[in-house]
């Protein structure tokens, strides 16, 4: 089973990287009023059971993949 | 084995201030010993631990995140839980925050630029063993060199930490956008400290400042005292 974890800077948390990207996009002539840069993690899991897989990924997120102080995350399970 | 207090300096892949830290600790009276990220135990007789600066594991994921789950961190966690003094410098600070041994997290500098300069930090609270050679309000000149040094915690945590005197060092000027200009914090038990400035690069006035030596020498004092309590027990 595959899973995708999307990690984002939490709302309200300053994201200097996103700001830098926005400034560069503006320089190129694009009109962008907000840019946030996060991270995407593709996982290939050995678990077959979706509930089990989701529980595992949830734990991965809280133990390593995201820092809950500054990041939020979203888990997408992809059925094989 | 010497009778100097033994301080373990942990090397992760990508640590680059481990040798400087060991040299500086030696210069202020420690017996520095090397520990490796895959070690399950700290060297025998360890009285203090330093997590040095650098870019452990290439700063992958988040600075300090991968190091925070390295095998040696179980030993560091146990050492800290037993009351042993642990000092995290720069990447070591980031690692201790990611390991949740210290409150908050280090985020990219607000200006998105790597800062590398001597900065003035003020001793906000000297009520921690690492600051026993400093007095409250004292200003120390110690260099910083980091891209992810903006300490952050939520407002409630910040207020609590300030009330408990856990914010021990603040930058005199805004260096990186850190909340409250925080440069260093201690845990509630006050035996774990992290700071972004590099005391190991400031142990000799000939090289600009000897102020970092005050912090390292205090760590060495504490390491000796900690070993002595173990010997009694």
mmCIF file with all atom_site columns, N, CA, C and O in Angstrom, chain B residues 109-159:
data_model
loop_
_atom_site.group_PDB
_atom_site.id
_atom_site.type_symbol
_atom_site.label_atom_id
_atom_site.label_alt_id
_atom_site.label_comp_id
_atom_site.label_asym_id
_atom_site.label_entity_id
_atom_site.label_seq_id
_atom_site.pdbx_PDB_ins_code
_atom_site.Cartn_x
_atom_site.Cartn_y
_atom_site.Cartn_z
_atom_site.occupancy
_atom_site.B_iso_or_equiv
_atom_site.pdbx_formal_charge
_atom_site.auth_seq_id
_atom_site.auth_comp_id
_atom_site.auth_asym_id
_atom_site.auth_atom_id
_atom_site.pdbx_PDB_model_num
ATOM 1   N N  . UNK B 1 109 ? 16.140 31.086 9.580  1.00 0.00 ? 109 UNK B N  1
ATOM 2   C CA . UNK B 1 109 ? 16.272 32.499 9.926  1.00 0.00 ? 109 UNK B CA 1
ATOM 3   C C  . UNK B 1 109 ? 15.260 33.315 9.140  1.00 0.00 ? 109 UNK B C  1
ATOM 4   O O  . UNK B 1 109 ? 15.023 33.039 7.964  1.00 0.00 ? 109 UNK B O  1
ATOM 5   N N  . UNK B 1 110 ? 14.689 34.311 9.784  1.00 0.00 ? 110 UNK B N  1
ATOM 6   C CA . UNK B 1 110 ? 13.663 35.101 9.120  1.00 0.00 ? 110 UNK B CA 1
ATOM 7   C C  . UNK B 1 110 ? 14.187 35.724 7.830  1.00 0.00 ? 110 UNK B C  1
ATOM 8   O O  . UNK B 1 110 ? 13.506 35.775 6.817  1.00 0.00 ? 110 UNK B O  1
ATOM 9   N N  . UNK B 1 111 ? 15.453 36.153 7.854  1.00 0.00 ? 111 UNK B N  1
ATOM 10  C CA . UNK B 1 111 ? 16.011 36.838 6.678  1.00 0.00 ? 111 UNK B CA 1
ATOM 11  C C  . UNK B 1 111 ? 16.482 35.852 5.615  1.00 0.00 ? 111 UNK B C  1
ATOM 12  O O  . UNK B 1 111 ? 16.984 36.258 4.577  1.00 0.00 ? 111 UNK B O  1
ATOM 13  N N  . UNK B 1 112 ? 16.308 34.547 5.890  1.00 0.00 ? 112 UNK B N  1
ATOM 14  C CA . UNK B 1 112 ? 16.693 33.488 4.955  1.00 0.00 ? 112 UNK B CA 1
ATOM 15  C C  . UNK B 1 112 ? 18.167 33.514 4.587  1.00 0.00 ? 112 UNK B C  1
ATOM 16  O O  . UNK B 1 112 ? 18.562 32.940 3.590  1.00 0.00 ? 112 UNK B O  1
ATOM 17  N N  . UNK B 1 113 ? 18.945 34.206 5.376  1.00 0.00 ? 113 UNK B N  1
ATOM 18  C CA . UNK B 1 113 ? 20.386 34.248 5.111  1.00 0.00 ? 113 UNK B CA 1
ATOM 19  C C  . UNK B 1 113 ? 21.105 33.523 6.228  1.00 0.00 ? 113 UNK B C  1
ATOM 20  O O  . UNK B 1 113 ? 20.673 33.567 7.380  1.00 0.00 ? 113 UNK B O  1
ATOM 21  N N  . UNK B 1 114 ? 22.188 32.895 5.857  1.00 0.00 ? 114 UNK B N  1
ATOM 22  C CA . UNK B 1 114 ? 23.060 32.288 6.854  1.00 0.00 ? 114 UNK B CA 1
ATOM 23  C C  . UNK B 1 114 ? 23.731 33.429 7.614  1.00 0.00 ? 114 UNK B C  1
ATOM 24  O O  . UNK B 1 114 ? 24.226 34.367 7.003  1.00 0.00 ? 114 UNK B O  1
ATOM 25  N N  . UNK B 1 115 ? 23.694 33.406 8.933  1.00 0.00 ? 115 UNK B N  1
ATOM 26  C CA . UNK B 1 115 ? 24.401 34.441 9.686  1.00 0.00 ? 115 UNK B CA 1
ATOM 27  C C  . UNK B 1 115 ? 25.674 33.862 10.266 1.00 0.00 ? 115 UNK B C  1
ATOM 28  O O  . UNK B 1 115 ? 25.682 32.737 10.769 1.00 0.00 ? 115 UNK B O  1
ATOM 29  N N  . UNK B 1 116 ? 26.744 34.618 10.141 1.00 0.00 ? 116 UNK B N  1
ATOM 30  C CA . UNK B 1 116 ? 28.042 34.178 10.638 1.00 0.00 ? 116 UNK B CA 1
ATOM 31  C C  . UNK B 1 116 ? 28.744 35.402 11.176 1.00 0.00 ? 116 UNK B C  1
ATOM 32  O O  . UNK B 1 116 ? 29.317 36.188 10.413 1.00 0.00 ? 116 UNK B O  1
ATOM 33  N N  . UNK B 1 117 ? 28.633 35.627 12.487 1.00 0.00 ? 117 UNK B N  1
ATOM 34  C CA . UNK B 1 117 ? 29.232 36.832 13.071 1.00 0.00 ? 117 UNK B CA 1
ATOM 35  C C  . UNK B 1 117 ? 29.291 36.692 14.592 1.00 0.00 ? 117 UNK B C  1
ATOM 36  O O  . UNK B 1 117 ? 28.610 35.847 15.172 1.00 0.00 ? 117 UNK B O  1
ATOM 37  N N  . UNK B 1 118 ? 30.118 37.545 15.188 1.00 0.00 ? 118 UNK B N  1
ATOM 38  C CA . UNK B 1 118 ? 30.126 37.612 16.650 1.00 0.00 ? 118 UNK B CA 1
ATOM 39  C C  . UNK B 1 118 ? 28.857 38.331 17.082 1.00 0.00 ? 118 UNK B C  1
ATOM 40  O O  . UNK B 1 118 ? 28.517 39.368 16.504 1.00 0.00 ? 118 UNK B O  1
ATOM 41  N N  . UNK B 1 119 ? 28.148 37.779 18.038 1.00 0.00 ? 119 UNK B N  1
ATOM 42  C CA . UNK B 1 119 ? 26.959 38.459 18.547 1.00 0.00 ? 119 UNK B CA 1
ATOM 43  C C  . UNK B 1 119 ? 27.082 38.625 20.060 1.00 0.00 ? 119 UNK B C  1
ATOM 44  O O  . UNK B 1 119 ? 27.855 37.919 20.712 1.00 0.00 ? 119 UNK B O  1
ATOM 45  N N  . UNK B 1 120 ? 26.328 39.584 20.569 1.00 0.00 ? 120 UNK B N  1
ATOM 46  C CA . UNK B 1 120 ? 26.276 39.775 22.016 1.00 0.00 ? 120 UNK B CA 1
ATOM 47  C C  . UNK B 1 120 ? 25.014 39.108 22.542 1.00 0.00 ? 120 UNK B C  1
ATOM 48  O O  . UNK B 1 120 ? 23.925 39.342 22.015 1.00 0.00 ? 120 UNK B O  1
ATOM 49  N N  . UNK B 1 121 ? 25.190 38.248 23.511 1.00 0.00 ? 121 UNK B N  1
ATOM 50  C CA . UNK B 1 121 ? 24.030 37.642 24.166 1.00 0.00 ? 121 UNK B CA 1
ATOM 51  C C  . UNK B 1 121 ? 24.030 38.057 25.631 1.00 0.00 ? 121 UNK B C  1
ATOM 52  O O  . UNK B 1 121 ? 25.086 38.235 26.245 1.00 0.00 ? 121 UNK B O  1
ATOM 53  N N  . UNK B 1 122 ? 22.826 38.235 26.164 1.00 0.00 ? 122 UNK B N  1
ATOM 54  C CA . UNK B 1 122 ? 22.690 38.651 27.554 1.00 0.00 ? 122 UNK B CA 1
ATOM 55  C C  . UNK B 1 122 ? 22.249 37.448 28.389 1.00 0.00 ? 122 UNK B C  1
ATOM 56  O O  . UNK B 1 122 ? 21.364 36.702 27.988 1.00 0.00 ? 122 UNK B O  1
ATOM 57  N N  . UNK B 1 123 ? 22.886 37.313 29.537 1.00 0.00 ? 123 UNK B N  1
ATOM 58  C CA . UNK B 1 123 ? 22.482 36.254 30.465 1.00 0.00 ? 123 UNK B CA 1
ATOM 59  C C  . UNK B 1 123 ? 21.195 36.705 31.129 1.00 0.00 ? 123 UNK B C  1
ATOM 60  O O  . UNK B 1 123 ? 21.163 37.658 31.896 1.00 0.00 ? 123 UNK B O  1
ATOM 61  N N  . UNK B 1 124 ? 20.122 36.027 30.781 1.00 0.00 ? 124 UNK B N  1
ATOM 62  C CA . UNK B 1 124 ? 18.787 36.402 31.217 1.00 0.00 ? 124 UNK B CA 1
ATOM 63  C C  . UNK B 1 124 ? 18.551 35.834 32.607 1.00 0.00 ? 124 UNK B C  1
ATOM 64  O O  . UNK B 1 124 ? 17.905 36.443 33.454 1.00 0.00 ? 124 UNK B O  1
ATOM 65  N N  . UNK B 1 125 ? 19.087 34.665 32.816 1.00 0.00 ? 125 UNK B N  1
ATOM 66  C CA . UNK B 1 125 ? 18.873 33.961 34.070 1.00 0.00 ? 125 UNK B CA 1
ATOM 67  C C  . UNK B 1 125 ? 20.099 33.081 34.287 1.00 0.00 ? 125 UNK B C  1
ATOM 68  O O  . UNK B 1 125 ? 20.465 32.318 33.406 1.00 0.00 ? 125 UNK B O  1
ATOM 69  N N  . UNK B 1 126 ? 20.742 33.250 35.438 1.00 0.00 ? 126 UNK B N  1
ATOM 70  C CA . UNK B 1 126 ? 21.974 32.485 35.682 1.00 0.00 ? 126 UNK B CA 1
ATOM 71  C C  . UNK B 1 126 ? 21.713 31.294 36.587 1.00 0.00 ? 126 UNK B C  1
ATOM 72  O O  . UNK B 1 126 ? 22.638 30.619 37.028 1.00 0.00 ? 126 UNK B O  1
ATOM 73  N N  . UNK B 1 127 ? 20.424 31.024 36.834 1.00 0.00 ? 127 UNK B N  1
ATOM 74  C CA . UNK B 1 127 ? 20.058 29.949 37.747 1.00 0.00 ? 127 UNK B CA 1
ATOM 75  C C  . UNK B 1 127 ? 20.007 28.608 37.012 1.00 0.00 ? 127 UNK B C  1
ATOM 76  O O  . UNK B 1 127 ? 18.971 27.970 36.901 1.00 0.00 ? 127 UNK B O  1
ATOM 77  N N  . UNK B 1 128 ? 21.133 28.228 36.455 1.00 0.00 ? 128 UNK B N  1
ATOM 78  C CA . UNK B 1 128 ? 21.279 26.920 35.823 1.00 0.00 ? 128 UNK B CA 1
ATOM 79  C C  . UNK B 1 128 ? 22.761 26.601 35.900 1.00 0.00 ? 128 UNK B C  1
ATOM 80  O O  . UNK B 1 128 ? 23.598 27.507 35.838 1.00 0.00 ? 128 UNK B O  1
ATOM 81  N N  . UNK B 1 129 ? 23.103 25.324 36.088 1.00 0.00 ? 129 UNK B N  1
ATOM 82  C CA . UNK B 1 129 ? 24.520 24.999 36.278 1.00 0.00 ? 129 UNK B CA 1
ATOM 83  C C  . UNK B 1 129 ? 25.423 25.502 35.160 1.00 0.00 ? 129 UNK B C  1
ATOM 84  O O  . UNK B 1 129 ? 26.558 25.895 35.417 1.00 0.00 ? 129 UNK B O  1
ATOM 85  N N  . UNK B 1 130 ? 24.907 25.546 33.938 1.00 0.00 ? 130 UNK B N  1
ATOM 86  C CA . UNK B 1 130 ? 25.721 25.986 32.799 1.00 0.00 ? 130 UNK B CA 1
ATOM 87  C C  . UNK B 1 130 ? 26.106 27.460 32.900 1.00 0.00 ? 130 UNK B C  1
ATOM 88  O O  . UNK B 1 130 ? 27.004 27.924 32.227 1.00 0.00 ? 130 UNK B O  1
ATOM 89  N N  . UNK B 1 131 ? 25.363 28.207 33.738 1.00 0.00 ? 131 UNK B N  1
ATOM 90  C CA . UNK B 1 131 ? 25.596 29.652 33.824 1.00 0.00 ? 131 UNK B CA 1
ATOM 91  C C  . UNK B 1 131 ? 26.158 30.043 35.177 1.00 0.00 ? 131 UNK B C  1
ATOM 92  O O  . UNK B 1 131 ? 26.155 31.206 35.553 1.00 0.00 ? 131 UNK B O  1
ATOM 93  N N  . UNK B 1 132 ? 26.679 29.024 35.907 1.00 0.00 ? 132 UNK B N  1
ATOM 94  C CA . UNK B 1 132 ? 27.144 29.296 37.267 1.00 0.00 ? 132 UNK B CA 1
ATOM 95  C C  . UNK B 1 132 ? 28.346 30.233 37.294 1.00 0.00 ? 132 UNK B C  1
ATOM 96  O O  . UNK B 1 132 ? 28.642 30.826 38.318 1.00 0.00 ? 132 UNK B O  1
ATOM 97  N N  . UNK B 1 133 ? 29.029 30.367 36.160 1.00 0.00 ? 133 UNK B N  1
ATOM 98  C CA . UNK B 1 133 ? 30.175 31.290 36.136 1.00 0.00 ? 133 UNK B CA 1
ATOM 99  C C  . UNK B 1 133 ? 29.795 32.646 35.564 1.00 0.00 ? 133 UNK B C  1
ATOM 100 O O  . UNK B 1 133 ? 30.658 33.488 35.297 1.00 0.00 ? 133 UNK B O  1
ATOM 101 N N  . UNK B 1 134 ? 28.502 32.844 35.309 1.00 0.00 ? 134 UNK B N  1
ATOM 102 C CA . UNK B 1 134 ? 28.017 34.129 34.787 1.00 0.00 ? 134 UNK B CA 1
ATOM 103 C C  . UNK B 1 134 ? 27.069 34.748 35.802 1.00 0.00 ? 134 UNK B C  1
ATOM 104 O O  . UNK B 1 134 ? 26.589 34.075 36.715 1.00 0.00 ? 134 UNK B O  1
ATOM 105 N N  . UNK B 1 135 ? 26.803 36.033 35.615 1.00 0.00 ? 135 UNK B N  1
ATOM 106 C CA . UNK B 1 135 ? 25.817 36.666 36.483 1.00 0.00 ? 135 UNK B CA 1
ATOM 107 C C  . UNK B 1 135 ? 24.683 37.219 35.628 1.00 0.00 ? 135 UNK B C  1
ATOM 108 O O  . UNK B 1 135 ? 24.886 37.525 34.446 1.00 0.00 ? 135 UNK B O  1
ATOM 109 N N  . UNK B 1 136 ? 23.482 37.338 36.210 1.00 0.00 ? 136 UNK B N  1
ATOM 110 C CA . UNK B 1 136 ? 22.343 37.822 35.429 1.00 0.00 ? 136 UNK B CA 1
ATOM 111 C C  . UNK B 1 136 ? 22.637 39.196 34.833 1.00 0.00 ? 136 UNK B C  1
ATOM 112 O O  . UNK B 1 136 ? 23.212 40.050 35.509 1.00 0.00 ? 136 UNK B O  1
ATOM 113 N N  . UNK B 1 137 ? 22.280 39.387 33.608 1.00 0.00 ? 137 UNK B N  1
ATOM 114 C CA . UNK B 1 137 ? 22.501 40.670 32.949 1.00 0.00 ? 137 UNK B CA 1
ATOM 115 C C  . UNK B 1 137 ? 23.856 40.772 32.262 1.00 0.00 ? 137 UNK B C  1
ATOM 116 O O  . UNK B 1 137 ? 24.099 41.682 31.471 1.00 0.00 ? 137 UNK B O  1
ATOM 117 N N  . UNK B 1 138 ? 24.733 39.826 32.569 1.00 0.00 ? 138 UNK B N  1
ATOM 118 C CA . UNK B 1 138 ? 26.068 39.857 31.958 1.00 0.00 ? 138 UNK B CA 1
ATOM 119 C C  . UNK B 1 138 ? 25.972 39.682 30.439 1.00 0.00 ? 138 UNK B C  1
ATOM 120 O O  . UNK B 1 138 ? 25.144 38.919 29.949 1.00 0.00 ? 138 UNK B O  1
ATOM 121 N N  . UNK B 1 139 ? 26.794 40.426 29.723 1.00 0.00 ? 139 UNK B N  1
ATOM 122 C CA . UNK B 1 139 ? 26.793 40.284 28.264 1.00 0.00 ? 139 UNK B CA 1
ATOM 123 C C  . UNK B 1 139 ? 27.997 39.479 27.822 1.00 0.00 ? 139 UNK B C  1
ATOM 124 O O  . UNK B 1 139 ? 29.111 39.708 28.271 1.00 0.00 ? 139 UNK B O  1
ATOM 125 N N  . UNK B 1 140 ? 27.741 38.522 26.949 1.00 0.00 ? 140 UNK B N  1
ATOM 126 C CA . UNK B 1 140 ? 28.801 37.650 26.440 1.00 0.00 ? 140 UNK B CA 1
ATOM 127 C C  . UNK B 1 140 ? 28.901 37.846 24.931 1.00 0.00 ? 140 UNK B C  1
ATOM 128 O O  . UNK B 1 140 ? 27.880 37.972 24.253 1.00 0.00 ? 140 UNK B O  1
ATOM 129 N N  . UNK B 1 141 ? 30.115 37.850 24.428 1.00 0.00 ? 141 UNK B N  1
ATOM 130 C CA . UNK B 1 141 ? 30.306 37.919 22.972 1.00 0.00 ? 141 UNK B CA 1
ATOM 131 C C  . UNK B 1 141 ? 30.708 36.521 22.499 1.00 0.00 ? 141 UNK B C  1
ATOM 132 O O  . UNK B 1 141 ? 31.743 35.981 22.908 1.00 0.00 ? 141 UNK B O  1
ATOM 133 N N  . UNK B 1 142 ? 29.857 35.947 21.689 1.00 0.00 ? 142 UNK B N  1
ATOM 134 C CA . UNK B 1 142 ? 30.063 34.580 21.202 1.00 0.00 ? 142 UNK B CA 1
ATOM 135 C C  . UNK B 1 142 ? 29.611 34.537 19.740 1.00 0.00 ? 142 UNK B C  1
ATOM 136 O O  . UNK B 1 142 ? 28.584 35.126 19.402 1.00 0.00 ? 142 UNK B O  1
ATOM 137 N N  . UNK B 1 143 ? 30.356 33.865 18.865 1.00 0.00 ? 143 UNK B N  1
ATOM 138 C CA . UNK B 1 143 ? 29.938 33.849 17.461 1.00 0.00 ? 143 UNK B CA 1
ATOM 139 C C  . UNK B 1 143 ? 28.743 32.924 17.195 1.00 0.00 ? 143 UNK B C  1
ATOM 140 O O  . UNK B 1 143 ? 28.568 31.917 17.881 1.00 0.00 ? 143 UNK B O  1
ATOM 141 N N  . UNK B 1 144 ? 27.949 33.301 16.203 1.00 0.00 ? 144 UNK B N  1
ATOM 142 C CA . UNK B 1 144 ? 26.903 32.409 15.681 1.00 0.00 ? 144 UNK B CA 1
ATOM 143 C C  . UNK B 1 144 ? 27.269 32.087 14.237 1.00 0.00 ? 144 UNK B C  1
ATOM 144 O O  . UNK B 1 144 ? 27.970 32.844 13.577 1.00 0.00 ? 144 UNK B O  1
ATOM 145 N N  . UNK B 1 145 ? 26.778 30.965 13.752 1.00 0.00 ? 145 UNK B N  1
ATOM 146 C CA . UNK B 1 145 ? 26.893 30.619 12.331 1.00 0.00 ? 145 UNK B CA 1
ATOM 147 C C  . UNK B 1 145 ? 25.803 29.603 12.032 1.00 0.00 ? 145 UNK B C  1
ATOM 148 O O  . UNK B 1 145 ? 25.925 28.422 12.327 1.00 0.00 ? 145 UNK B O  1
ATOM 149 N N  . UNK B 1 146 ? 24.700 30.101 11.536 1.00 0.00 ? 146 UNK B N  1
ATOM 150 C CA . UNK B 1 146 ? 23.570 29.204 11.293 1.00 0.00 ? 146 UNK B CA 1
ATOM 151 C C  . UNK B 1 146 ? 22.590 29.779 10.282 1.00 0.00 ? 146 UNK B C  1
ATOM 152 O O  . UNK B 1 146 ? 22.500 30.978 10.092 1.00 0.00 ? 146 UNK B O  1
ATOM 153 N N  . UNK B 1 147 ? 21.882 28.871 9.653  1.00 0.00 ? 147 UNK B N  1
ATOM 154 C CA . UNK B 1 147 ? 20.812 29.268 8.738  1.00 0.00 ? 147 UNK B CA 1
ATOM 155 C C  . UNK B 1 147 ? 19.442 29.016 9.344  1.00 0.00 ? 147 UNK B C  1
ATOM 156 O O  . UNK B 1 147 ? 18.452 29.591 8.932  1.00 0.00 ? 147 UNK B O  1
ATOM 157 N N  . UNK B 1 148 ? 19.397 28.113 10.323 1.00 0.00 ? 148 UNK B N  1
ATOM 158 C CA . UNK B 1 148 ? 18.136 27.768 10.981 1.00 0.00 ? 148 UNK B CA 1
ATOM 159 C C  . UNK B 1 148 ? 18.291 27.984 12.471 1.00 0.00 ? 148 UNK B C  1
ATOM 160 O O  . UNK B 1 148 ? 18.481 27.043 13.225 1.00 0.00 ? 148 UNK B O  1
ATOM 161 N N  . UNK B 1 149 ? 18.229 29.245 12.870 1.00 0.00 ? 149 UNK B N  1
ATOM 162 C CA . UNK B 1 149 ? 18.485 29.553 14.277 1.00 0.00 ? 149 UNK B CA 1
ATOM 163 C C  . UNK B 1 149 ? 17.386 30.318 14.960 1.00 0.00 ? 149 UNK B C  1
ATOM 164 O O  . UNK B 1 149 ? 17.537 30.760 16.098 1.00 0.00 ? 149 UNK B O  1
ATOM 165 N N  . UNK B 1 150 ? 16.264 30.479 14.252 1.00 0.00 ? 150 UNK B N  1
ATOM 166 C CA . UNK B 1 150 ? 15.164 31.268 14.824 1.00 0.00 ? 150 UNK B CA 1
ATOM 167 C C  . UNK B 1 150 ? 14.350 30.377 15.763 1.00 0.00 ? 150 UNK B C  1
ATOM 168 O O  . UNK B 1 150 ? 13.499 29.617 15.325 1.00 0.00 ? 150 UNK B O  1
ATOM 169 N N  . UNK B 1 151 ? 14.637 30.508 17.042 1.00 0.00 ? 151 UNK B N  1
ATOM 170 C CA . UNK B 1 151 ? 13.915 29.691 18.029 1.00 0.00 ? 151 UNK B CA 1
ATOM 171 C C  . UNK B 1 151 ? 12.454 30.124 18.063 1.00 0.00 ? 151 UNK B C  1
ATOM 172 O O  . UNK B 1 151 ? 12.137 31.315 17.983 1.00 0.00 ? 151 UNK B O  1
ATOM 173 N N  . UNK B 1 152 ? 11.589 29.131 18.188 1.00 0.00 ? 152 UNK B N  1
ATOM 174 C CA . UNK B 1 152 ? 10.164 29.422 18.204 1.00 0.00 ? 152 UNK B CA 1
ATOM 175 C C  . UNK B 1 152 ? 9.442  28.485 19.164 1.00 0.00 ? 152 UNK B C  1
ATOM 176 O O  . UNK B 1 152 ? 9.789  27.298 19.273 1.00 0.00 ? 152 UNK B O  1
ATOM 177 N N  . UNK B 1 153 ? 8.475  29.012 19.863 1.00 0.00 ? 153 UNK B N  1
ATOM 178 C CA . UNK B 1 153 ? 7.548  28.185 20.640 1.00 0.00 ? 153 UNK B CA 1
ATOM 179 C C  . UNK B 1 153 ? 6.213  28.915 20.623 1.00 0.00 ? 153 UNK B C  1
ATOM 180 O O  . UNK B 1 153 ? 6.170  30.115 20.319 1.00 0.00 ? 153 UNK B O  1
ATOM 181 N N  . UNK B 1 154 ? 5.145  28.198 20.921 1.00 0.00 ? 154 UNK B N  1
ATOM 182 C CA . UNK B 1 154 ? 3.868  28.910 20.944 1.00 0.00 ? 154 UNK B CA 1
ATOM 183 C C  . UNK B 1 154 ? 3.854  29.876 22.136 1.00 0.00 ? 154 UNK B C  1
ATOM 184 O O  . UNK B 1 154 ? 4.633  29.737 23.077 1.00 0.00 ? 154 UNK B O  1
ATOM 185 N N  . UNK B 1 155 ? 2.966  30.841 22.061 1.00 0.00 ? 155 UNK B N  1
ATOM 186 C CA . UNK B 1 155 ? 2.962  31.945 23.018 1.00 0.00 ? 155 UNK B CA 1
ATOM 187 C C  . UNK B 1 155 ? 2.845  31.455 24.464 1.00 0.00 ? 155 UNK B C  1
ATOM 188 O O  . UNK B 1 155 ? 3.537  31.926 25.356 1.00 0.00 ? 155 UNK B O  1
ATOM 189 N N  . UNK B 1 156 ? 1.981  30.476 24.672 1.00 0.00 ? 156 UNK B N  1
ATOM 190 C CA . UNK B 1 156 ? 1.748  29.973 26.036 1.00 0.00 ? 156 UNK B CA 1
ATOM 191 C C  . UNK B 1 156 ? 3.013  29.325 26.587 1.00 0.00 ? 156 UNK B C  1
ATOM 192 O O  . UNK B 1 156 ? 3.412  29.568 27.728 1.00 0.00 ? 156 UNK B O  1
ATOM 193 N N  . UNK B 1 157 ? 3.673  28.520 25.764 1.00 0.00 ? 157 UNK B N  1
ATOM 194 C CA . UNK B 1 157 ? 4.929  27.889 26.177 1.00 0.00 ? 157 UNK B CA 1
ATOM 195 C C  . UNK B 1 157 ? 5.967  28.954 26.499 1.00 0.00 ? 157 UNK B C  1
ATOM 196 O O  . UNK B 1 157 ? 6.662  28.884 27.520 1.00 0.00 ? 157 UNK B O  1
ATOM 197 N N  . UNK B 1 158 ? 6.035  29.946 25.626 1.00 0.00 ? 158 UNK B N  1
ATOM 198 C CA . UNK B 1 158 ? 7.017  31.022 25.789 1.00 0.00 ? 158 UNK B CA 1
ATOM 199 C C  . UNK B 1 158 ? 6.828  31.736 27.130 1.00 0.00 ? 158 UNK B C  1
ATOM 200 O O  . UNK B 1 158 ? 7.786  31.959 27.877 1.00 0.00 ? 158 UNK B O  1
ATOM 201 N N  . UNK B 1 159 ? 5.571  32.049 27.443 1.00 0.00 ? 159 UNK B N  1
ATOM 202 C CA . UNK B 1 159 ? 5.273  32.757 28.695 1.00 0.00 ? 159 UNK B CA 1
ATOM 203 C C  . UNK B 1 159 ? 5.656  31.888 29.897 1.00 0.00 ? 159 UNK B C  1
ATOM 204 O O  . UNK B 1 159 ? 6.278  32.360 30.858 1.00 0.00 ? 159 UNK B O  1
#
